[in-house]
mmCIF file with all atom_site columns, C-alpha atoms in Angstrom:
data_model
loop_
_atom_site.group_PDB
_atom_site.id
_atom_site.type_symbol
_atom_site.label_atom_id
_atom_site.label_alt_id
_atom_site.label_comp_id
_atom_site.label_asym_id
_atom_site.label_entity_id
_atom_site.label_seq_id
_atom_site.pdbx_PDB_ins_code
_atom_site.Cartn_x
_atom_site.Cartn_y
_atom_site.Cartn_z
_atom_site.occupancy
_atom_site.B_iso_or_equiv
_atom_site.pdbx_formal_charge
_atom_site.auth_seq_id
_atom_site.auth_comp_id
_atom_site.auth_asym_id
_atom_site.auth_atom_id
_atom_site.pdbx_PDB_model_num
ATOM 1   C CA . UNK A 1 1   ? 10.851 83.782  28.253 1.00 45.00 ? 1   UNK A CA 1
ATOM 2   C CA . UNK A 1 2   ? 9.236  86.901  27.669 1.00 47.00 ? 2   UNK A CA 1
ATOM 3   C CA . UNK A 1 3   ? 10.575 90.455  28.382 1.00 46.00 ? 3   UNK A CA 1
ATOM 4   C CA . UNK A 1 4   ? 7.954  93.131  28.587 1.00 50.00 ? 4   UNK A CA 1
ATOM 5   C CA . UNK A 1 5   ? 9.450  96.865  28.924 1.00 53.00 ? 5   UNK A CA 1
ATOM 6   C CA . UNK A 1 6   ? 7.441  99.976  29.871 1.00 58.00 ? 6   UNK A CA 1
ATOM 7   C CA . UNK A 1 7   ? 8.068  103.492 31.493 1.00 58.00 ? 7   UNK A CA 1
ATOM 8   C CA . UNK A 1 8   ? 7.879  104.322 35.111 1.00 57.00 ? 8   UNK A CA 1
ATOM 9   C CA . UNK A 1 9   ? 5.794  107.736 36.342 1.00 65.00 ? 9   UNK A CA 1
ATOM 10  C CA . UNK A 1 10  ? 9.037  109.318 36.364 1.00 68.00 ? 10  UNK A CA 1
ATOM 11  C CA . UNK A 1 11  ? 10.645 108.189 32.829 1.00 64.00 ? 11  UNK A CA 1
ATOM 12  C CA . UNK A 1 12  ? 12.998 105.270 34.257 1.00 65.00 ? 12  UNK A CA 1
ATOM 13  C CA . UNK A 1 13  ? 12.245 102.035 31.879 1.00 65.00 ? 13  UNK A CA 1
ATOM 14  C CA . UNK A 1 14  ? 11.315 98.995  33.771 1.00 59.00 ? 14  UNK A CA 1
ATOM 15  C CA . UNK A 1 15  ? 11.218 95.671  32.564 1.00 57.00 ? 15  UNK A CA 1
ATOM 16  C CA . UNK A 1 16  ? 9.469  92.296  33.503 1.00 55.00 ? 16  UNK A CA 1
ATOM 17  C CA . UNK A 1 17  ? 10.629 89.112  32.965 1.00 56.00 ? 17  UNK A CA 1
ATOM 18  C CA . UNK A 1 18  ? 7.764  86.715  32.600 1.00 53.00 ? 18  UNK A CA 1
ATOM 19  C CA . UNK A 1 19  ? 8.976  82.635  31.978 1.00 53.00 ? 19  UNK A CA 1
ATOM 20  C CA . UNK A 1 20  ? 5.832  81.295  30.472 1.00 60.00 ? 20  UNK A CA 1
ATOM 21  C CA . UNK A 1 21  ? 7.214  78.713  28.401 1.00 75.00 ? 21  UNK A CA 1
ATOM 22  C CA . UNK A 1 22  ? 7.479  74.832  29.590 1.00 78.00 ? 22  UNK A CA 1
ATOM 23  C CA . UNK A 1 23  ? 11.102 73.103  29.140 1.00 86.00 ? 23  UNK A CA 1
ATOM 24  C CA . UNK A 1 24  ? 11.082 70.514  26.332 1.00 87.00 ? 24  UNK A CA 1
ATOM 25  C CA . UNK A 1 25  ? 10.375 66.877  26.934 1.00 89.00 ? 25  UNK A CA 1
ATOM 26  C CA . UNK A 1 26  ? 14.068 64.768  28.331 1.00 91.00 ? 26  UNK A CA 1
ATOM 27  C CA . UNK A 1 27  ? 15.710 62.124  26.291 1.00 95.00 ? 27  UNK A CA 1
ATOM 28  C CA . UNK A 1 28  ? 14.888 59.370  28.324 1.00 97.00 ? 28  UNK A CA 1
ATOM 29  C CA . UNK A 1 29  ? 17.191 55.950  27.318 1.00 97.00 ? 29  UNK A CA 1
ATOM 30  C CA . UNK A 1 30  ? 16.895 52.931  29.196 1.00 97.00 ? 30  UNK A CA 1
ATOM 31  C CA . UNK A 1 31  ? 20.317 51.164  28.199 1.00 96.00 ? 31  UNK A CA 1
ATOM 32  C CA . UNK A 1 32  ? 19.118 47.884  26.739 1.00 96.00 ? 32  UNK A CA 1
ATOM 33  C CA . UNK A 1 33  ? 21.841 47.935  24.455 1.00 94.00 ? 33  UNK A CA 1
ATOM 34  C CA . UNK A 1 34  ? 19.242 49.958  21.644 1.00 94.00 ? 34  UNK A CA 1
ATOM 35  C CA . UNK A 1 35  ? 17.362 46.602  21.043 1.00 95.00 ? 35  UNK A CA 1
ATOM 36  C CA . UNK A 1 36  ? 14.103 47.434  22.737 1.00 95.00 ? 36  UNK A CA 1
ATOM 37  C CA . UNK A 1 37  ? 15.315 43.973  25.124 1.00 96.00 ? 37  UNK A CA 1
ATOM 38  C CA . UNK A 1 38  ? 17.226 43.952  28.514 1.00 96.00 ? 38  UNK A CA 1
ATOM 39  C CA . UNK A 1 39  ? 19.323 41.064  28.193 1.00 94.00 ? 39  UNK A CA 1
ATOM 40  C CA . UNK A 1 40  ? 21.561 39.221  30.180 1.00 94.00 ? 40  UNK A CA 1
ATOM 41  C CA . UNK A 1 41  ? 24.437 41.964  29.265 1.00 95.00 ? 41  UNK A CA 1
ATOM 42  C CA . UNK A 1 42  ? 22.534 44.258  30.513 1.00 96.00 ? 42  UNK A CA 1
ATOM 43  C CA . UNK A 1 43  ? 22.262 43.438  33.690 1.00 95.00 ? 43  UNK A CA 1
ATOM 44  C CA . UNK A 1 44  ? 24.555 44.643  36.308 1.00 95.00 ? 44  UNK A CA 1
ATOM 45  C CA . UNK A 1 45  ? 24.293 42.815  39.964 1.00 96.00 ? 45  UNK A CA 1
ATOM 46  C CA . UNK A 1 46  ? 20.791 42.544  39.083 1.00 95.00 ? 46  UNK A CA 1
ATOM 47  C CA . UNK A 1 47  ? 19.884 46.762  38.330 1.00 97.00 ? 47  UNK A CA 1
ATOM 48  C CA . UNK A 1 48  ? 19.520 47.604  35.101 1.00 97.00 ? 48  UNK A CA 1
ATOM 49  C CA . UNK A 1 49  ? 20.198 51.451  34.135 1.00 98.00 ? 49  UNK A CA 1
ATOM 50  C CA . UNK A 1 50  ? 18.631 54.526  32.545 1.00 98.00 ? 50  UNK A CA 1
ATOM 51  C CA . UNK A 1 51  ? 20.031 57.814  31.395 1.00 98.00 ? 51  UNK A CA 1
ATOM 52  C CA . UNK A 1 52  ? 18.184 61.055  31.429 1.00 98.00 ? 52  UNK A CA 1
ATOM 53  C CA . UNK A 1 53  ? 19.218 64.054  29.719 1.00 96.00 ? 53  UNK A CA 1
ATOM 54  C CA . UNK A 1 54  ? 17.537 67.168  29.348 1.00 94.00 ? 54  UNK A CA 1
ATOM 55  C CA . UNK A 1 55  ? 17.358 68.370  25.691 1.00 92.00 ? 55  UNK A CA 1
ATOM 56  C CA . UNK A 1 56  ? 17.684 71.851  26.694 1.00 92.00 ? 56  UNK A CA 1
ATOM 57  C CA . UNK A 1 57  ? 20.029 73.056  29.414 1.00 94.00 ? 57  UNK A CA 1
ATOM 58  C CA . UNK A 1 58  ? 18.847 72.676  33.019 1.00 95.00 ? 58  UNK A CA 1
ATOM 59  C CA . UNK A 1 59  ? 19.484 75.916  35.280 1.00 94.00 ? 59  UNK A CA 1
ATOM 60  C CA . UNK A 1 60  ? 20.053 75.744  38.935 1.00 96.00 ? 60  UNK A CA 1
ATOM 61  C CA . UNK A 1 61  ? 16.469 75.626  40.650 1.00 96.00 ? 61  UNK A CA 1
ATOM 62  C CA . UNK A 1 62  ? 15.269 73.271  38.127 1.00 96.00 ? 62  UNK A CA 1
ATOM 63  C CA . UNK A 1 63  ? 14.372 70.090  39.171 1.00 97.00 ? 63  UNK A CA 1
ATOM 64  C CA . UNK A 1 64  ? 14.461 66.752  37.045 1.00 97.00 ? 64  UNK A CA 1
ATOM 65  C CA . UNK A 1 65  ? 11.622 64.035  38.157 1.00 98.00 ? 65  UNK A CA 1
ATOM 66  C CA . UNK A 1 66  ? 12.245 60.507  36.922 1.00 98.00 ? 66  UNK A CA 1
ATOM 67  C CA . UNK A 1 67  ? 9.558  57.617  37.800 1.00 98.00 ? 67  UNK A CA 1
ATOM 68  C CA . UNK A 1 68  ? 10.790 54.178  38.020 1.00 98.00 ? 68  UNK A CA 1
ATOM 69  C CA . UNK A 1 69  ? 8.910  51.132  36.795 1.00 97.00 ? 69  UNK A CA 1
ATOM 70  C CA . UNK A 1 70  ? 7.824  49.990  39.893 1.00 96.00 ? 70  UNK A CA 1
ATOM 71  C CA . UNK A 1 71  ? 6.643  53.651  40.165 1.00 97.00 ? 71  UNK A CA 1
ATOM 72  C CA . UNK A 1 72  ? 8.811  54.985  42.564 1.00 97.00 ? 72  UNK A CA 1
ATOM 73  C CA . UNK A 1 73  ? 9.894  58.325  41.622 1.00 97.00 ? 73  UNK A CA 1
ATOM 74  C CA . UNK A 1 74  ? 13.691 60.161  42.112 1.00 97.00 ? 74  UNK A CA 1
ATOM 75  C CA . UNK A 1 75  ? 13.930 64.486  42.337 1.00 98.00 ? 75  UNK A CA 1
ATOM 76  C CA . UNK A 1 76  ? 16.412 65.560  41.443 1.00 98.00 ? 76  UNK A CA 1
ATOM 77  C CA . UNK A 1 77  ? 17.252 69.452  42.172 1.00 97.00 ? 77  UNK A CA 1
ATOM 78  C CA . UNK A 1 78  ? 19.802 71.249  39.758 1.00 97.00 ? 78  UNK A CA 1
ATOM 79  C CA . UNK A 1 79  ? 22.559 73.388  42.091 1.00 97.00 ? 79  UNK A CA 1
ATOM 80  C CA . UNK A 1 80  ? 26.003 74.320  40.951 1.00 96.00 ? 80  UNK A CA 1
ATOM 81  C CA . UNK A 1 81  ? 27.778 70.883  41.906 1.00 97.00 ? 81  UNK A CA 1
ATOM 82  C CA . UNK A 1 82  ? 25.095 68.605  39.435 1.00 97.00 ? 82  UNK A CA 1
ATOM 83  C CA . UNK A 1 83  ? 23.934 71.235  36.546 1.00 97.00 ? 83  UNK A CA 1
ATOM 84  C CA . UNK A 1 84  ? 27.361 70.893  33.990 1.00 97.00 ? 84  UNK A CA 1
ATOM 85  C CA . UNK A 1 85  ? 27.310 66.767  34.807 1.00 97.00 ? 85  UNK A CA 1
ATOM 86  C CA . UNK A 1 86  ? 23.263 66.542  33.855 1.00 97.00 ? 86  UNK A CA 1
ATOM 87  C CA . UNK A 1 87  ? 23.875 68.908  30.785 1.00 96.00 ? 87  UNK A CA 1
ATOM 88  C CA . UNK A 1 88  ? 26.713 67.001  30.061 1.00 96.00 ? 88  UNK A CA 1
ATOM 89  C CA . UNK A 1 89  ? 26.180 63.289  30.573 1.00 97.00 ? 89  UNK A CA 1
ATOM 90  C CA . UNK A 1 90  ? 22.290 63.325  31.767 1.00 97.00 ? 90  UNK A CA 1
ATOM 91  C CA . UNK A 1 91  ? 21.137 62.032  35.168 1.00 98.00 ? 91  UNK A CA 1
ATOM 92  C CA . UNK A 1 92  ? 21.874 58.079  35.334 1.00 98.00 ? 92  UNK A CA 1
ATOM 93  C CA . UNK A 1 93  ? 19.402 55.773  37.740 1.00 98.00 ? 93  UNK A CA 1
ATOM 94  C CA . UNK A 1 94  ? 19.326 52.015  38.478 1.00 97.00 ? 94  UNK A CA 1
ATOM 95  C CA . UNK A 1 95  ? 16.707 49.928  39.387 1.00 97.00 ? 95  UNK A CA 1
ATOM 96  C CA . UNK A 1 96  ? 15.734 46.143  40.091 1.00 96.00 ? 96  UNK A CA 1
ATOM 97  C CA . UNK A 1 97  ? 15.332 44.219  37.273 1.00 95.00 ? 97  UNK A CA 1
ATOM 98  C CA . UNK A 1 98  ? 12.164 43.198  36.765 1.00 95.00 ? 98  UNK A CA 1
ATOM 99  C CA . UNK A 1 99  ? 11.078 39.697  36.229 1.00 94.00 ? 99  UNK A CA 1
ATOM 100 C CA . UNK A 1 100 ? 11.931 38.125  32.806 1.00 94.00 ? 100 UNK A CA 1
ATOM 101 C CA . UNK A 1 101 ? 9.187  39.102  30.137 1.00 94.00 ? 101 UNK A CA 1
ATOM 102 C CA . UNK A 1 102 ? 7.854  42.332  31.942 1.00 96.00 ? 102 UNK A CA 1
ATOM 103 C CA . UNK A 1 103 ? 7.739  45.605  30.420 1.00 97.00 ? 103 UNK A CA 1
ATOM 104 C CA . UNK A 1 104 ? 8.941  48.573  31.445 1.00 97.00 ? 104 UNK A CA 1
ATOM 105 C CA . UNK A 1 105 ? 8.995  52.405  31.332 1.00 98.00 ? 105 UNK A CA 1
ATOM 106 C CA . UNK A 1 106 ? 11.222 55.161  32.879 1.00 98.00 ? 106 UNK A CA 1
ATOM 107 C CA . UNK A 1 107 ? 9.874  58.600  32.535 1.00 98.00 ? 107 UNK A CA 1
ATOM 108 C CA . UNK A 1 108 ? 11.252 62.207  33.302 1.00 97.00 ? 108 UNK A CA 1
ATOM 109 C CA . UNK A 1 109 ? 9.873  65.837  33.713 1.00 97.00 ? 109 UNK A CA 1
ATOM 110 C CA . UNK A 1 110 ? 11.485 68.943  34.182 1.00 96.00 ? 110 UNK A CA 1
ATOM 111 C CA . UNK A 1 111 ? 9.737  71.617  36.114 1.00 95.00 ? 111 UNK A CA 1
ATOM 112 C CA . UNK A 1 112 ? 11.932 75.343  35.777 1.00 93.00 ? 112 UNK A CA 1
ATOM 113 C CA . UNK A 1 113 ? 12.387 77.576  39.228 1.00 91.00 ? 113 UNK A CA 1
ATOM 114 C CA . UNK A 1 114 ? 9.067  79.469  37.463 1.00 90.00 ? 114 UNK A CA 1
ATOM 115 C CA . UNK A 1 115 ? 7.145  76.592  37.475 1.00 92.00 ? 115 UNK A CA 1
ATOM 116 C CA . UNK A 1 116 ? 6.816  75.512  34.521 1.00 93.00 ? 116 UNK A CA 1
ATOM 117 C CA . UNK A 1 117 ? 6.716  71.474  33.729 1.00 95.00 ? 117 UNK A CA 1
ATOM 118 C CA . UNK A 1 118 ? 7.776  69.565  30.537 1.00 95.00 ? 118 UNK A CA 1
ATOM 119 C CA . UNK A 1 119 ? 5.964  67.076  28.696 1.00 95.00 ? 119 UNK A CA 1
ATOM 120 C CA . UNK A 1 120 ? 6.482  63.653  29.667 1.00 96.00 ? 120 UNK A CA 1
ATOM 121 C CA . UNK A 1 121 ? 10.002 62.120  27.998 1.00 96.00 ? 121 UNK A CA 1
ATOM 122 C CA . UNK A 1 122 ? 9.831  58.101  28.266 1.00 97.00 ? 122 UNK A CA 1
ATOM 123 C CA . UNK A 1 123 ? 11.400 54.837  26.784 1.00 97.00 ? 123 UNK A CA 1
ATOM 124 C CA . UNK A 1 124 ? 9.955  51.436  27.407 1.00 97.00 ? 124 UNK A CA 1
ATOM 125 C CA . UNK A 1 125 ? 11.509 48.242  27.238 1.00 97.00 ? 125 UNK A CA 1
ATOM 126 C CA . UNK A 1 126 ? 11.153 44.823  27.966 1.00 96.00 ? 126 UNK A CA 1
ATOM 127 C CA . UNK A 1 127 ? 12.760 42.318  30.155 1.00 95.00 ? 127 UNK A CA 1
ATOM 128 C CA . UNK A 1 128 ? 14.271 39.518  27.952 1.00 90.00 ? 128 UNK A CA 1
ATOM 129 C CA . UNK A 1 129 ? 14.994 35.820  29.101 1.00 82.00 ? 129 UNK A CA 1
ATOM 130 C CA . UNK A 1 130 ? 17.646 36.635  31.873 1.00 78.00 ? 130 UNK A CA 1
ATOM 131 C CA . UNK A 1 131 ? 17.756 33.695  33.598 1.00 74.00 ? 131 UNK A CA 1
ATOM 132 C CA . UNK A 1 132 ? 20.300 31.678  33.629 1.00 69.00 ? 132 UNK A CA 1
ATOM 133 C CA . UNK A 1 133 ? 19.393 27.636  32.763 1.00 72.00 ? 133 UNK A CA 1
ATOM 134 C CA . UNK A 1 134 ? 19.832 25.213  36.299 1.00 75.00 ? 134 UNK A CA 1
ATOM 135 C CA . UNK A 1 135 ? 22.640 22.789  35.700 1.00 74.00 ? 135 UNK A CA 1
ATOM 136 C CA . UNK A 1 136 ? 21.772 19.268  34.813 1.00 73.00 ? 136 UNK A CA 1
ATOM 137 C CA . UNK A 1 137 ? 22.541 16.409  37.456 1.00 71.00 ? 137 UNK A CA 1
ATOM 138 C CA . UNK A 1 138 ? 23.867 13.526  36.977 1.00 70.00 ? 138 UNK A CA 1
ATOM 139 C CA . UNK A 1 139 ? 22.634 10.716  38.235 1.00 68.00 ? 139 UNK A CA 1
ATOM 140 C CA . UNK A 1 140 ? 25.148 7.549   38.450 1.00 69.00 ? 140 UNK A CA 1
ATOM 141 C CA . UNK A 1 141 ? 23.560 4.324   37.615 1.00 61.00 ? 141 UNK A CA 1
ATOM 142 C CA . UNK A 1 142 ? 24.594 1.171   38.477 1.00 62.00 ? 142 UNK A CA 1
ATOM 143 C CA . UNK A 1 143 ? 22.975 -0.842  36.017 1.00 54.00 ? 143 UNK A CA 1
ATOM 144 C CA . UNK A 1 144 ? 25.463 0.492   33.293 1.00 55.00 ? 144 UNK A CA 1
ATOM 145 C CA . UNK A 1 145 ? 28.283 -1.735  34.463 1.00 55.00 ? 145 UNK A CA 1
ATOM 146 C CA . UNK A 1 146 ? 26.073 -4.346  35.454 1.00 57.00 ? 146 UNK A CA 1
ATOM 147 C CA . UNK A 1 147 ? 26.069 -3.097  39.189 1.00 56.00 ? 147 UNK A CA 1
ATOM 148 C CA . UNK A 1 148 ? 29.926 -2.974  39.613 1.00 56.00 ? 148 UNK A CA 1
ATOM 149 C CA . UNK A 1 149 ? 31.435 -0.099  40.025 1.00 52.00 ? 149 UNK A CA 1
#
């Protein structure tokens, strides 16, 4: 932010308050347990989670844009009932899991009530083997006990 000061015609001092400066990149995690692998464990009812916190403090007005891997994206505008929880804990979304061996990215801006948008914070990851083995069958045979049962 930048404060200029000068002098009105008749000596009062004014001052403008120009916000030039972009907010800093998010933290962007997608909880994969820190192993760059979503795993079994991390899978919930088949959505698999990301956190997103601003590294600076968000103020009402700003707004928080987080693009899914399918490419959907979620706004999210700061107010007075969501700015301590996202400066606190960071904005948590869900999405499908993708299918096993895909990778993915969540990414986040954060564009101030003046305008100004962040760099790009991101986190990739990618889907591990998730899926569960079929159970064998059996298959009774006969011929074991010379076809009596």
């Amino acid at each position: 932010t930048i404060y200029f000061f000068n002098k009105s015609p008749d000596g009062r001092d004014i001052h403008t308050v120009r916000h030039t400066f972009a907010p800093r990149a998010s933290c962007v995690v997608i909880n994969d347990g820190d192993d760059g692998y979503i795993n079994p464990e991390d899978v919930v009812d088949g959505k698999v989670t990301a956190t997103v916190k601003p590294v600076e403090p968000v103020e009402e007005g700003d707004k928080v844009t987080i693009t899914l891997p399918d490419g959907s994206s979620q706004d999210v505008v700061v107010d007075g009932s969501n700015k301590d929880e996202i400066n606190s804990n960071g904005i948590v979304v869900e999405f499908d899991k993708p299918a096993d061996g895909t990778d993915v990215e969540v990414t986040a801006t954060v564009t101030d009530k003046a305008g100004n948008k962040s760099p790009e914070g991101s986190d990739t990851s990618t889907v591990g083997d998730t899926t569960a083995p079929t159970a064998p069958s059996v298959v009774r045979s006969e011929e074991r006990r010379g076809g009596k049962e």
